[in-house]
XYZ file of C-alpha atoms in Angstrom:
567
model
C -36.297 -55.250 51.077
C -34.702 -54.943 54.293
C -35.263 -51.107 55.897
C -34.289 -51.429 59.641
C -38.056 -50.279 60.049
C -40.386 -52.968 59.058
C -37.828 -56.044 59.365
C -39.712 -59.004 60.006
C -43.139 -57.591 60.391
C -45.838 -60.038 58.613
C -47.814 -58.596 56.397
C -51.666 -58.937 56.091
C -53.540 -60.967 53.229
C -55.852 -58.914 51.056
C -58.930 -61.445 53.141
C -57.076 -60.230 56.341
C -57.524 -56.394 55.841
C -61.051 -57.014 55.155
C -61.584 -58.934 58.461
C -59.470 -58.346 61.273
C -59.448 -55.599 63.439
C -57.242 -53.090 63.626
C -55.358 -51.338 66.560
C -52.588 -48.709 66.901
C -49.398 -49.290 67.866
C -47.102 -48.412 70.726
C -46.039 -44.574 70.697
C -42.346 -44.027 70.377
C -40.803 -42.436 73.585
C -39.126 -39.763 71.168
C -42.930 -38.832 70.848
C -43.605 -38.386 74.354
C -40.537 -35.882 74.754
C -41.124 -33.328 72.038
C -45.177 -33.791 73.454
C -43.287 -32.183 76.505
C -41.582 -29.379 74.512
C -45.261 -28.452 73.357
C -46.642 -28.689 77.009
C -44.422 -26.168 78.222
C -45.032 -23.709 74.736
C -48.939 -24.039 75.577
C -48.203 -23.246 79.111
C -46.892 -20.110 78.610
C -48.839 -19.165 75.442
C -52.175 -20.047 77.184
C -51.236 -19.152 80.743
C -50.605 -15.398 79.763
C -53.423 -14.980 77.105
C -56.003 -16.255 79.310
C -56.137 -12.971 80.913
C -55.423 -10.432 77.897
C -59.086 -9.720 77.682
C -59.222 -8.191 81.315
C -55.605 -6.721 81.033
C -56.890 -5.254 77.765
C -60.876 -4.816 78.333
C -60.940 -4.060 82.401
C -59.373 -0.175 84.017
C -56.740 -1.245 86.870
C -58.898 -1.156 90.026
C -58.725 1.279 92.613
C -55.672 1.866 94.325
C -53.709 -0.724 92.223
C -50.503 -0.773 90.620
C -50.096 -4.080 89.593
C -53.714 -4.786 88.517
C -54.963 -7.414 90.824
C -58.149 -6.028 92.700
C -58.560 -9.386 95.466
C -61.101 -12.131 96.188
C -64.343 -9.919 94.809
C -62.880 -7.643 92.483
C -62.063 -7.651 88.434
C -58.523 -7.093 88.096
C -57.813 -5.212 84.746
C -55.177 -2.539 83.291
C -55.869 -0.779 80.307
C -59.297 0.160 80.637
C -59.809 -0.716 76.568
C -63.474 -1.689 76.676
C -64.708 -4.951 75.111
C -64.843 -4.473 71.361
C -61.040 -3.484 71.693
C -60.288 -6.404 73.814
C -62.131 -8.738 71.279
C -60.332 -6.813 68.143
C -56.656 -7.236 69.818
C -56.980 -11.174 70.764
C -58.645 -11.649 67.473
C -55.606 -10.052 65.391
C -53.500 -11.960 67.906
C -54.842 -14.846 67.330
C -54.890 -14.185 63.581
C -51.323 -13.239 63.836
C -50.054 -16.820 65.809
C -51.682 -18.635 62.952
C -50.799 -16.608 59.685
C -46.863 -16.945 60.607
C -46.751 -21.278 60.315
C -46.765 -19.769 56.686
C -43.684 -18.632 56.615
C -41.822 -21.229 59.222
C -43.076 -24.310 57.362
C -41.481 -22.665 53.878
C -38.272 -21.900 56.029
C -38.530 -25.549 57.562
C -39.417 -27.545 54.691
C -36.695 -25.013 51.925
C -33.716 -24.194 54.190
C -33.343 -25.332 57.909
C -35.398 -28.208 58.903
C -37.823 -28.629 61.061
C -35.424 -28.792 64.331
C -33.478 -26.163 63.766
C -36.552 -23.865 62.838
C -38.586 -24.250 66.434
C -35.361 -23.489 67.588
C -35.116 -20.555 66.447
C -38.949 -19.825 67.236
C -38.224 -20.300 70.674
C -35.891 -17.631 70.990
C -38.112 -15.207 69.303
C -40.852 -16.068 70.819
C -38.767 -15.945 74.374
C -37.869 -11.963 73.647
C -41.833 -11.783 72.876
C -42.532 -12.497 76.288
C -39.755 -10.886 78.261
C -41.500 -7.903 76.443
C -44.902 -8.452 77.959
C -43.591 -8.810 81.012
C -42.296 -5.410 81.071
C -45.694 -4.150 79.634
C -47.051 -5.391 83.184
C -44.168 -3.795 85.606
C -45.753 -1.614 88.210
C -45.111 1.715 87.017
C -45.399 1.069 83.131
C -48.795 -0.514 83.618
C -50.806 2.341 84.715
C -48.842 4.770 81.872
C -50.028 4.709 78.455
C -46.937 3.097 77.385
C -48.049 0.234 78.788
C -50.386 -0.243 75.181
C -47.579 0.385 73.188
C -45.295 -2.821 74.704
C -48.237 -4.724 74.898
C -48.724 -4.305 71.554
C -45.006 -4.979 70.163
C -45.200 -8.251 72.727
C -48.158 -9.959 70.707
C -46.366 -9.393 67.449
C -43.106 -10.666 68.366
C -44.987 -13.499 70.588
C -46.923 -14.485 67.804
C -44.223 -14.813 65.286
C -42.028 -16.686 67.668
C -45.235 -18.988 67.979
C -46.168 -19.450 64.238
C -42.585 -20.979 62.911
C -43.115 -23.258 66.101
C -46.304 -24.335 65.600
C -45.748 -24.719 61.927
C -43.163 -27.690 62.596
C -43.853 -29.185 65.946
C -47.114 -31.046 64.900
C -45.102 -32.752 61.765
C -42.133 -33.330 64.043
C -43.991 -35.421 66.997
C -45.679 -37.650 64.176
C -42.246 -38.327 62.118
C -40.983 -39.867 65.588
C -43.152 -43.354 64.268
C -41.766 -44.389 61.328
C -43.759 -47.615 60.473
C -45.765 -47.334 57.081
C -47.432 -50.415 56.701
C -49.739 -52.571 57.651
C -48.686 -55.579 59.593
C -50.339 -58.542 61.790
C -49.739 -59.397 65.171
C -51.363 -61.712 67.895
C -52.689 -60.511 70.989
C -51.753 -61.505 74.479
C -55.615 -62.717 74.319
C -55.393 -64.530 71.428
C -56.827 -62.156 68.937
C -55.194 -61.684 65.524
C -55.355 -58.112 64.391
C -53.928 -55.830 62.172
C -51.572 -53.169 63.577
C -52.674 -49.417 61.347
C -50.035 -46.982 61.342
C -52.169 -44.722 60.492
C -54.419 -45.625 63.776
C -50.607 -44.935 65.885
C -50.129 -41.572 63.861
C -54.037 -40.571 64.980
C -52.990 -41.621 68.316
C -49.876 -39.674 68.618
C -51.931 -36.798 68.193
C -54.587 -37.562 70.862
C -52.127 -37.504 73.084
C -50.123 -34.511 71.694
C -53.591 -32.492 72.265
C -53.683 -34.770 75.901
C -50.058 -32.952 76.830
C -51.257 -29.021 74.716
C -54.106 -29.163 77.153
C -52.233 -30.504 80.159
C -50.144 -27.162 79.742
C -52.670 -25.010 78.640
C -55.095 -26.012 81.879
C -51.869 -25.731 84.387
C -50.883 -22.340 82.980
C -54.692 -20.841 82.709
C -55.814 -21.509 86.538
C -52.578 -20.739 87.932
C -52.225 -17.165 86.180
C -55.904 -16.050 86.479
C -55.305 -16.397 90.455
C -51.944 -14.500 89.880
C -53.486 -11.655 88.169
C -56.504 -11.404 90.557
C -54.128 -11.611 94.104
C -51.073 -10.349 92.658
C -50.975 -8.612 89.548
C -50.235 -9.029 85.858
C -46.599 -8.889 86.057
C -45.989 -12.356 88.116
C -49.707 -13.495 85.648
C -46.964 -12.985 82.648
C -43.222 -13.298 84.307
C -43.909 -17.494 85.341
C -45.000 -18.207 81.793
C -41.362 -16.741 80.599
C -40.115 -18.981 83.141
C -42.039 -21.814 82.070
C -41.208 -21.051 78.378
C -37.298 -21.738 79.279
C -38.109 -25.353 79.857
C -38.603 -25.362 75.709
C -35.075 -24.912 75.035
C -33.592 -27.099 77.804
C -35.656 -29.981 76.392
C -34.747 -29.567 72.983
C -31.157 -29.831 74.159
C -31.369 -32.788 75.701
C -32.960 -34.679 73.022
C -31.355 -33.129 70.151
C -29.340 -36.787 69.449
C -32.807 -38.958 69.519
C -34.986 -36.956 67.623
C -36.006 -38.523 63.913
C -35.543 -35.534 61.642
C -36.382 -35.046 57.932
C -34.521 -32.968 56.197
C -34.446 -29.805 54.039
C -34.892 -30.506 50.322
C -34.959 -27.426 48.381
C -37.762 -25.304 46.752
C -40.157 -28.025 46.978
C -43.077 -25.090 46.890
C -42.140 -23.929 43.522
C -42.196 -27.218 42.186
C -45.288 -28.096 43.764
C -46.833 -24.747 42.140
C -45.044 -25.536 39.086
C -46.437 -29.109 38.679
C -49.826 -27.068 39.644
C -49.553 -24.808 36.762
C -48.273 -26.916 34.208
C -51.537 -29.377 34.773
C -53.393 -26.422 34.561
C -52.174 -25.531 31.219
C -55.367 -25.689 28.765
C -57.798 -25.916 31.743
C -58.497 -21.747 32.525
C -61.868 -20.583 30.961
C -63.825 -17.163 32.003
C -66.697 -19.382 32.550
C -66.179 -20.346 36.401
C -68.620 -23.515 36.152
C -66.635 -24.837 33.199
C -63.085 -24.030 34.471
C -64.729 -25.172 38.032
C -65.356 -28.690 35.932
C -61.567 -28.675 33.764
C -59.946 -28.144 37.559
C -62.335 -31.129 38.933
C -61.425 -33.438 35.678
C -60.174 -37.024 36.668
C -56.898 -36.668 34.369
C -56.304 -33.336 35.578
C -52.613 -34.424 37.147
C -52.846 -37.427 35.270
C -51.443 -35.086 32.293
C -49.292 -33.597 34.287
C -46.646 -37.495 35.467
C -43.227 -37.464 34.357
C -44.455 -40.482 32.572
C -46.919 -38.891 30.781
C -44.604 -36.238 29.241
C -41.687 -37.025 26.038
C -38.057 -35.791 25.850
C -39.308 -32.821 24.236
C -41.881 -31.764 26.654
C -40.638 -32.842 29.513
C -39.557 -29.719 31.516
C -35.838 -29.405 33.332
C -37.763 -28.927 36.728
C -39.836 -32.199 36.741
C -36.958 -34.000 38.868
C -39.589 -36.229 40.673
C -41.760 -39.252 39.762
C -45.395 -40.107 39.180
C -46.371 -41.066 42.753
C -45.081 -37.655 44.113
C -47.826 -36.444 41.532
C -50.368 -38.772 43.346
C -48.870 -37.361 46.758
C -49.283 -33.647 46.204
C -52.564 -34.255 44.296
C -54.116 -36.174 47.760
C -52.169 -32.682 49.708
C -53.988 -30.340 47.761
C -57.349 -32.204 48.292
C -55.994 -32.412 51.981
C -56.247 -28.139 51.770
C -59.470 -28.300 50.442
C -61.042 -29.584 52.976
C -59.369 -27.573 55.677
C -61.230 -24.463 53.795
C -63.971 -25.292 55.380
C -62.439 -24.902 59.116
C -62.663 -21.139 59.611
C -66.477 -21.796 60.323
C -65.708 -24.129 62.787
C -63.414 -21.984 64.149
C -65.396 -19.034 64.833
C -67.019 -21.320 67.316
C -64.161 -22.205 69.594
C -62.666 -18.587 69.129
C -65.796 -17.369 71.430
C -63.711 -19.309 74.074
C -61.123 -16.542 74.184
C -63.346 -13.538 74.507
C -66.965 -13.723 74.897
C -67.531 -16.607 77.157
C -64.905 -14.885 79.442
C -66.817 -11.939 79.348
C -70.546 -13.621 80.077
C -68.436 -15.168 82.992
C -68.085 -11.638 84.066
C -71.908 -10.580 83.753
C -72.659 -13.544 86.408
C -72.325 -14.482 89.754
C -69.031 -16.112 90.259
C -68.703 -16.562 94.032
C -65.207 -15.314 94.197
C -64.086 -17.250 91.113
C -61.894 -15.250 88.697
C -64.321 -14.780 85.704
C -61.511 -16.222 83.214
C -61.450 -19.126 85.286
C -64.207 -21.104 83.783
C -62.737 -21.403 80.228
C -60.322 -23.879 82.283
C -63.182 -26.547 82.099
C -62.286 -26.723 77.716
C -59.039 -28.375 78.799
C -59.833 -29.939 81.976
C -62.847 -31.738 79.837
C -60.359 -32.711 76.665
C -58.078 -34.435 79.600
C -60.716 -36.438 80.829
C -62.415 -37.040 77.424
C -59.346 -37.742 75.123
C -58.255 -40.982 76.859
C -61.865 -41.972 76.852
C -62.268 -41.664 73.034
C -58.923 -43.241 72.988
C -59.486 -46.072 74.805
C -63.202 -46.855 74.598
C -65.466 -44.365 71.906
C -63.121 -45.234 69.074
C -62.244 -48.806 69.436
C -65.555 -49.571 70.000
C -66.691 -48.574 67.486
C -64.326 -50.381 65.464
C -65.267 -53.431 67.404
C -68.679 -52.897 65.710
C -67.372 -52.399 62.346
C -68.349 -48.346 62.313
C -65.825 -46.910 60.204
C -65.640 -43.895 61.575
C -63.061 -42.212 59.078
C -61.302 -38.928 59.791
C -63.844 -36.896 57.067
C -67.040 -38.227 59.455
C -64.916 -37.432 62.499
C -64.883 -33.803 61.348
C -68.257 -33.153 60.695
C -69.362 -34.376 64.035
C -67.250 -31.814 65.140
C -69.003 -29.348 62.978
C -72.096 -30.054 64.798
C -70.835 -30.068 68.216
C -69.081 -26.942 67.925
C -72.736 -25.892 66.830
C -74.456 -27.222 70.004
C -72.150 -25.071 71.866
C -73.317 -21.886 70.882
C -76.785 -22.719 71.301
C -76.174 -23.608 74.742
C -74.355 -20.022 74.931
C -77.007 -18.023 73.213
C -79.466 -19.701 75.445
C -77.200 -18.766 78.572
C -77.134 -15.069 77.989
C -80.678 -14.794 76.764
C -81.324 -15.762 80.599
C -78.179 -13.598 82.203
C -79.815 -10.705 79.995
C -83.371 -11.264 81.757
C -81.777 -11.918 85.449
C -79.312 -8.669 85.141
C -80.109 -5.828 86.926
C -78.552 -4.275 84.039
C -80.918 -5.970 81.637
C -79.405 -5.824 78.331
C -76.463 -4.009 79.190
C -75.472 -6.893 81.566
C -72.005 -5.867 81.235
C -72.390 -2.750 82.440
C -73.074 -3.947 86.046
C -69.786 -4.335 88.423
C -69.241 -7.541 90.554
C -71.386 -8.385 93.179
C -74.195 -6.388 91.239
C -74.439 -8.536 88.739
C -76.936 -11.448 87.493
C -77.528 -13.967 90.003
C -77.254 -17.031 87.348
C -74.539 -19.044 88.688
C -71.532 -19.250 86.117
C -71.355 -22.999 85.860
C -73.979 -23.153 84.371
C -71.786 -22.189 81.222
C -70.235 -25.516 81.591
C -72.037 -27.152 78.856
C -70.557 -25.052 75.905
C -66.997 -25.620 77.347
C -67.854 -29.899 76.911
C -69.783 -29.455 73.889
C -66.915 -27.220 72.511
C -64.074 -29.821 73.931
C -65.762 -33.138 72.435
C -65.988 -31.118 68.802
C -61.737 -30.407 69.011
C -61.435 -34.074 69.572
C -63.288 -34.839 66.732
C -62.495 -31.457 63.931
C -59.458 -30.284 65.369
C -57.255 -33.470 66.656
C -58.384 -35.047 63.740
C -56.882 -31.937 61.016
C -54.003 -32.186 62.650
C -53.733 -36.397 61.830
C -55.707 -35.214 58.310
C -52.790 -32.913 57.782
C -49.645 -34.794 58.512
C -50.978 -38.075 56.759
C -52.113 -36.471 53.380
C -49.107 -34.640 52.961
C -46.011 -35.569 50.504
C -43.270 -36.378 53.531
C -41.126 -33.088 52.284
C -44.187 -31.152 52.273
C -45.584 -31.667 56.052
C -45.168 -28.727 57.373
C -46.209 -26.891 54.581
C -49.421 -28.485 54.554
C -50.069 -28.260 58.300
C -49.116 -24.732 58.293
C -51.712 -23.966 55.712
C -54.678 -26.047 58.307
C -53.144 -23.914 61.241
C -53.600 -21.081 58.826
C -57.279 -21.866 58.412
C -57.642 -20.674 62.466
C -56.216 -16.971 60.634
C -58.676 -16.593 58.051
C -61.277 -17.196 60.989
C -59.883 -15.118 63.316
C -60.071 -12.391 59.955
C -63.467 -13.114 59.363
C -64.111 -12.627 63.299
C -63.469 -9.279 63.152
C -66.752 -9.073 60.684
C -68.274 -9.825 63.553
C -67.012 -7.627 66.454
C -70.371 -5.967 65.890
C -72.050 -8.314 67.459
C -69.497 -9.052 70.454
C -71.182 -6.218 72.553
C -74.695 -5.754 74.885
C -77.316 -6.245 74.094
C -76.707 -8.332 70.599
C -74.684 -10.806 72.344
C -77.818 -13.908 72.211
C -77.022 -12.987 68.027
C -73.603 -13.605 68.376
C -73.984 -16.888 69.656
C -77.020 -17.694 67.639
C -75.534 -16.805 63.991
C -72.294 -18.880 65.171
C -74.186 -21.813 66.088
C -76.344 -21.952 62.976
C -73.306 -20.931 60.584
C -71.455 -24.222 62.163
C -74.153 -26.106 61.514
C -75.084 -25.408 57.863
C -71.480 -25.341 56.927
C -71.019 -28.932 58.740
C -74.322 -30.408 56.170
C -72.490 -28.360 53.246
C -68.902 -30.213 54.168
C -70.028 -33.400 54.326
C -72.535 -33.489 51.066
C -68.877 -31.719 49.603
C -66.331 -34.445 50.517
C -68.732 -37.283 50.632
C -67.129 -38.529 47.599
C -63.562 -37.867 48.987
C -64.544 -40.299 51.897
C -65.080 -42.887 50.255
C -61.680 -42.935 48.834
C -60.056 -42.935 51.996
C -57.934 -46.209 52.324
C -56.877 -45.555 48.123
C -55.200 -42.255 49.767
C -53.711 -43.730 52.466
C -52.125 -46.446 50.620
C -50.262 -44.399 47.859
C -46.947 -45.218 47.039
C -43.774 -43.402 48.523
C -43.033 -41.078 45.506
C -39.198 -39.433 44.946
C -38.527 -36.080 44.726
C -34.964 -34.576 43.472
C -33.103 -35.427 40.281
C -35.127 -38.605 39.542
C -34.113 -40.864 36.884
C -36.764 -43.021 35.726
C -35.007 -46.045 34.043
C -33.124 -46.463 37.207
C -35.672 -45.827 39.811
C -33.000 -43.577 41.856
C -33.213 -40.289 43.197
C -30.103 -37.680 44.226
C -31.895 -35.436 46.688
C -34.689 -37.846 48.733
C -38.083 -39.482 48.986
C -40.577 -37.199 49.730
């Protein structure tokens, strides 16, 4: 059947998929422009919380209003102390990531996914013209400087959650190609083009153009707030920001968009409950095993159900079924990302503030966490266009479930190579284990670069754990359900940021080596406990990529037709 999509594509023999290589294919230009949407939201998001821990931790230095302090000193404002700068960029962080709740149900229910980061924008716009006045000479030595500060990060963050929520699914929908097809290559070679491969593309290069924006905005605003002051480190973000809305416009005619299609969350919980109907027990091991059952959904297909039992909400077919049963085992895995995520959150606080407790040589100490995006730019391409191809040149199926683990035990290798870093600042300090205590130049003479393995290590494992949820996310997902499901893995980085507060504790002199040490070996355990848990789910990979396109809407199974749309 003819689809203006897959017209005259050949399709690959059953020997063919077993044999020939497979490549991604082009990325649509549509792609490229929402990729530049995102660069500008990262710029400004990343650009002005690089330097909330100093504005937050550091006191303004003497004589300043605007809370720079110059080529040796630590510019700062609100003289907060480190456990209250790690608790405040924790909840925001928590916040940014509990919100992609609430846009995906508004997306994927009501507006769309267009018109929702549209309205994001704007929010999150008034979010920052708000911290900017937090940082005006004359508010930010007052105590009312906390208090916008404060308001800023929640409207921010909400502005940011029901645009994060909807801009991952958005840049993927851009391909539209589902299937497999062969093609010859200028050298000869036949090979299989993977849609799937494209779609895991698409998002190396989405991360490629987050970090592009997140690197530009970082560098540029730690100098700002060191020579000039917080206000101009949180006014050319805003300015930035404004380059969101401008794109949008232009490309609102070219952009593929799915839309709305009703309370597709209450059916999905509906669906949920009614094949759980039978299965509850008070003994968790047995209603562990009736949840686990093979025919648990089976039960629960249209097909499966008479006249009589039928319910007047089941307006979809079997394959949705199959579609939100492989999105639900989609959000299983992602519970196991808020231990991976407690590793790259030390990126945001603690690293920063080890920076501090060493010699910088007139580097701004927020500077180094620059060399986490600076390394994904270099690396991504590399995985892109080397690491992963060849290793499917020698047949290493490295699928996204093994992808993730790896990234489990990176993350962990980071943290030893942290804890092992400030065991040494600790000795060299002449604060000893109060290295934080001493003020720049008296501090430890370890030269901060040498921090730059934890920023690769940390940088290789988002390539592998966190590019790859995002691809996991969007390609498990029933098609009217994408942004619920991503929301839900962007959600994951909440619950971690929730249970990093459990360990503000530790985020202090001297039990900082601990910090890094329990992180690191938490990573690691959870990474064996992952893979032993999903082992099975792996090997089931291409059955769950090839499921059928199910319908969703007043279905009507003798005819095969739908009134609403395919999911």
């Amino acid at each position: 059947m003819l689809d203006g999509i897959h017209d005259g594509l050949l399709y690959p023999t059953d020997e063919e998929r077993a044999t020939l290589r497979r490549i991604p294919d082009k990325i649509p230009w549509n792609a490229y422009l929402i990729a530049i949407v995102e660069l500008a939201e990262r710029f400004s998001f990343y650009g002005s919380s690089v330097v909330f821990t100093n504005f937050i931790q550091q006191p303004l230095p003497p004589g300043s209003h605007t809370g720079a302090a110059g080529l040796n000193g630590q510019p700062g404002a609100l003289n907060m102390g480190q456990r209250a700068s790690t608790g405040l960029t924790t909840f925001y962080q928590f916040w940014c990531y509990v919100t992609p709740l609430l846009g995906a149900y508004i997306a994927d229910t009501y507006w769309g996914r267009f018109k929702t980061i549209c309205v994001a924008v704007a929010i999150a716009l008034v979010g920052h013209i708000i911290l900017v006045i937090a940082a005006i000479p004359g508010i930010i030595d007052h105590q009312s400087a906390i208090g916008a500060f404060c308001v800023a990060l929640i409207v921010m963050g909400f502005g940011t959650g029901l645009f994060k929520a909807n801009i991952s699914p958005l840049v993927a929908e851009q391909y539209r190609r589902t299937k497999l097809f062969v093609i010859t290559t200028k050298s000869g070679e036949k090979v299989i083009v993977d849609p799937l491969l494209t779609v895991s593309r698409i998002y190396m290069y989405f991360y490629l153009f987050i970090n592009i924006g997140a690197l530009i905005g970082q560098i540029s605003m730690t100098y700002a707030e060191k020579f000039v002051g917080f206000y101009l480190a949180f006014t050319l973000p805003t300015l930035v920001f404004l380059f969101c809305p401008i794109v949008l416009l232009i490309g609102r005619n070219r952009y593929i968009r799915s839309p709305p299609t009703g309370s597709v969350l209450a059916s999905a919980f509906r669906l949920w409950r009614f094949a759980a109907r039978g299965k509850w027990s008070l003994n968790p091991v047995k209603m562990y095993k009736n949840f686990n059952a093979p025919g648990f959904w089976e039960n629960a297909k249209p097909s499966k159900q008479t006249a009589e039992t039928k319910p007047a909400w089941m307006t979809f077919d079997d394959q949705w079924v199959d579609e939100v049963q492989r999105g639900v085992k989609a959000c299983g895995v992602f519970c196991w990302f808020p231990i991976y995520w407690l590793t790259y959150n030390q990126l945001n606080n603690n690293l920063v503030s080890q920076a501090g407790e060493m010699s910088t040589h007139g580097l701004p100490n927020d500077v180094l966490s620059n060399l986490d995006p600076f390394a994904l730019i270099l690396l991504i391409p590399i995985f892109d266009l080397f690491f992963y191809p060849g290793l499917r040149r020698m047949g290493i199926d490295f699928t996204a479930l093994r992808k993730i683990t790896a990234g489990f035990m990176t993350g962990a290798a980071a943290m030893v190579w942290a804890s092992v870093v400030q065991h040494y600042v600790y000795k060299a300090s002449p604060c000893g284990y109060h290295a934080s205590d001493c003020q720049a130049p008296d501090v430890s003479p370890l030269n901060v670069w040498i921090q730059t393995g934890s920023y690769i290590l940390i940088a290789i494992s988002e390539i592998l754990a966190s590019i790859t949820g995002l691809e996991y996310a969007f390609t498990k997902a029933p098609k009217n359900m994408r942004s619920l499901v991503m929301s839900i893995f962007l959600f994951m980085s909440a619950v971690s940021a929730a249970l990093g507060e459990a360990f503000v504790s530790l985020s202090a002199d001297p039990l900082l080596v601990w910090n890094y040490a329990v992180m690191g070996v938490l990573s690691f355990v959870v990474g064996c406990i992952f893979w032993w848990s999903v082992k099975d789910l792996d090997a089931k990979e291409d059955e769950l990529n090839n499921l059928a396109e199910g319908r969703f809407g007043k279905y009507d199974a003798k005819e095969g037709a739908t009134e609403n749309t395919k999911s």
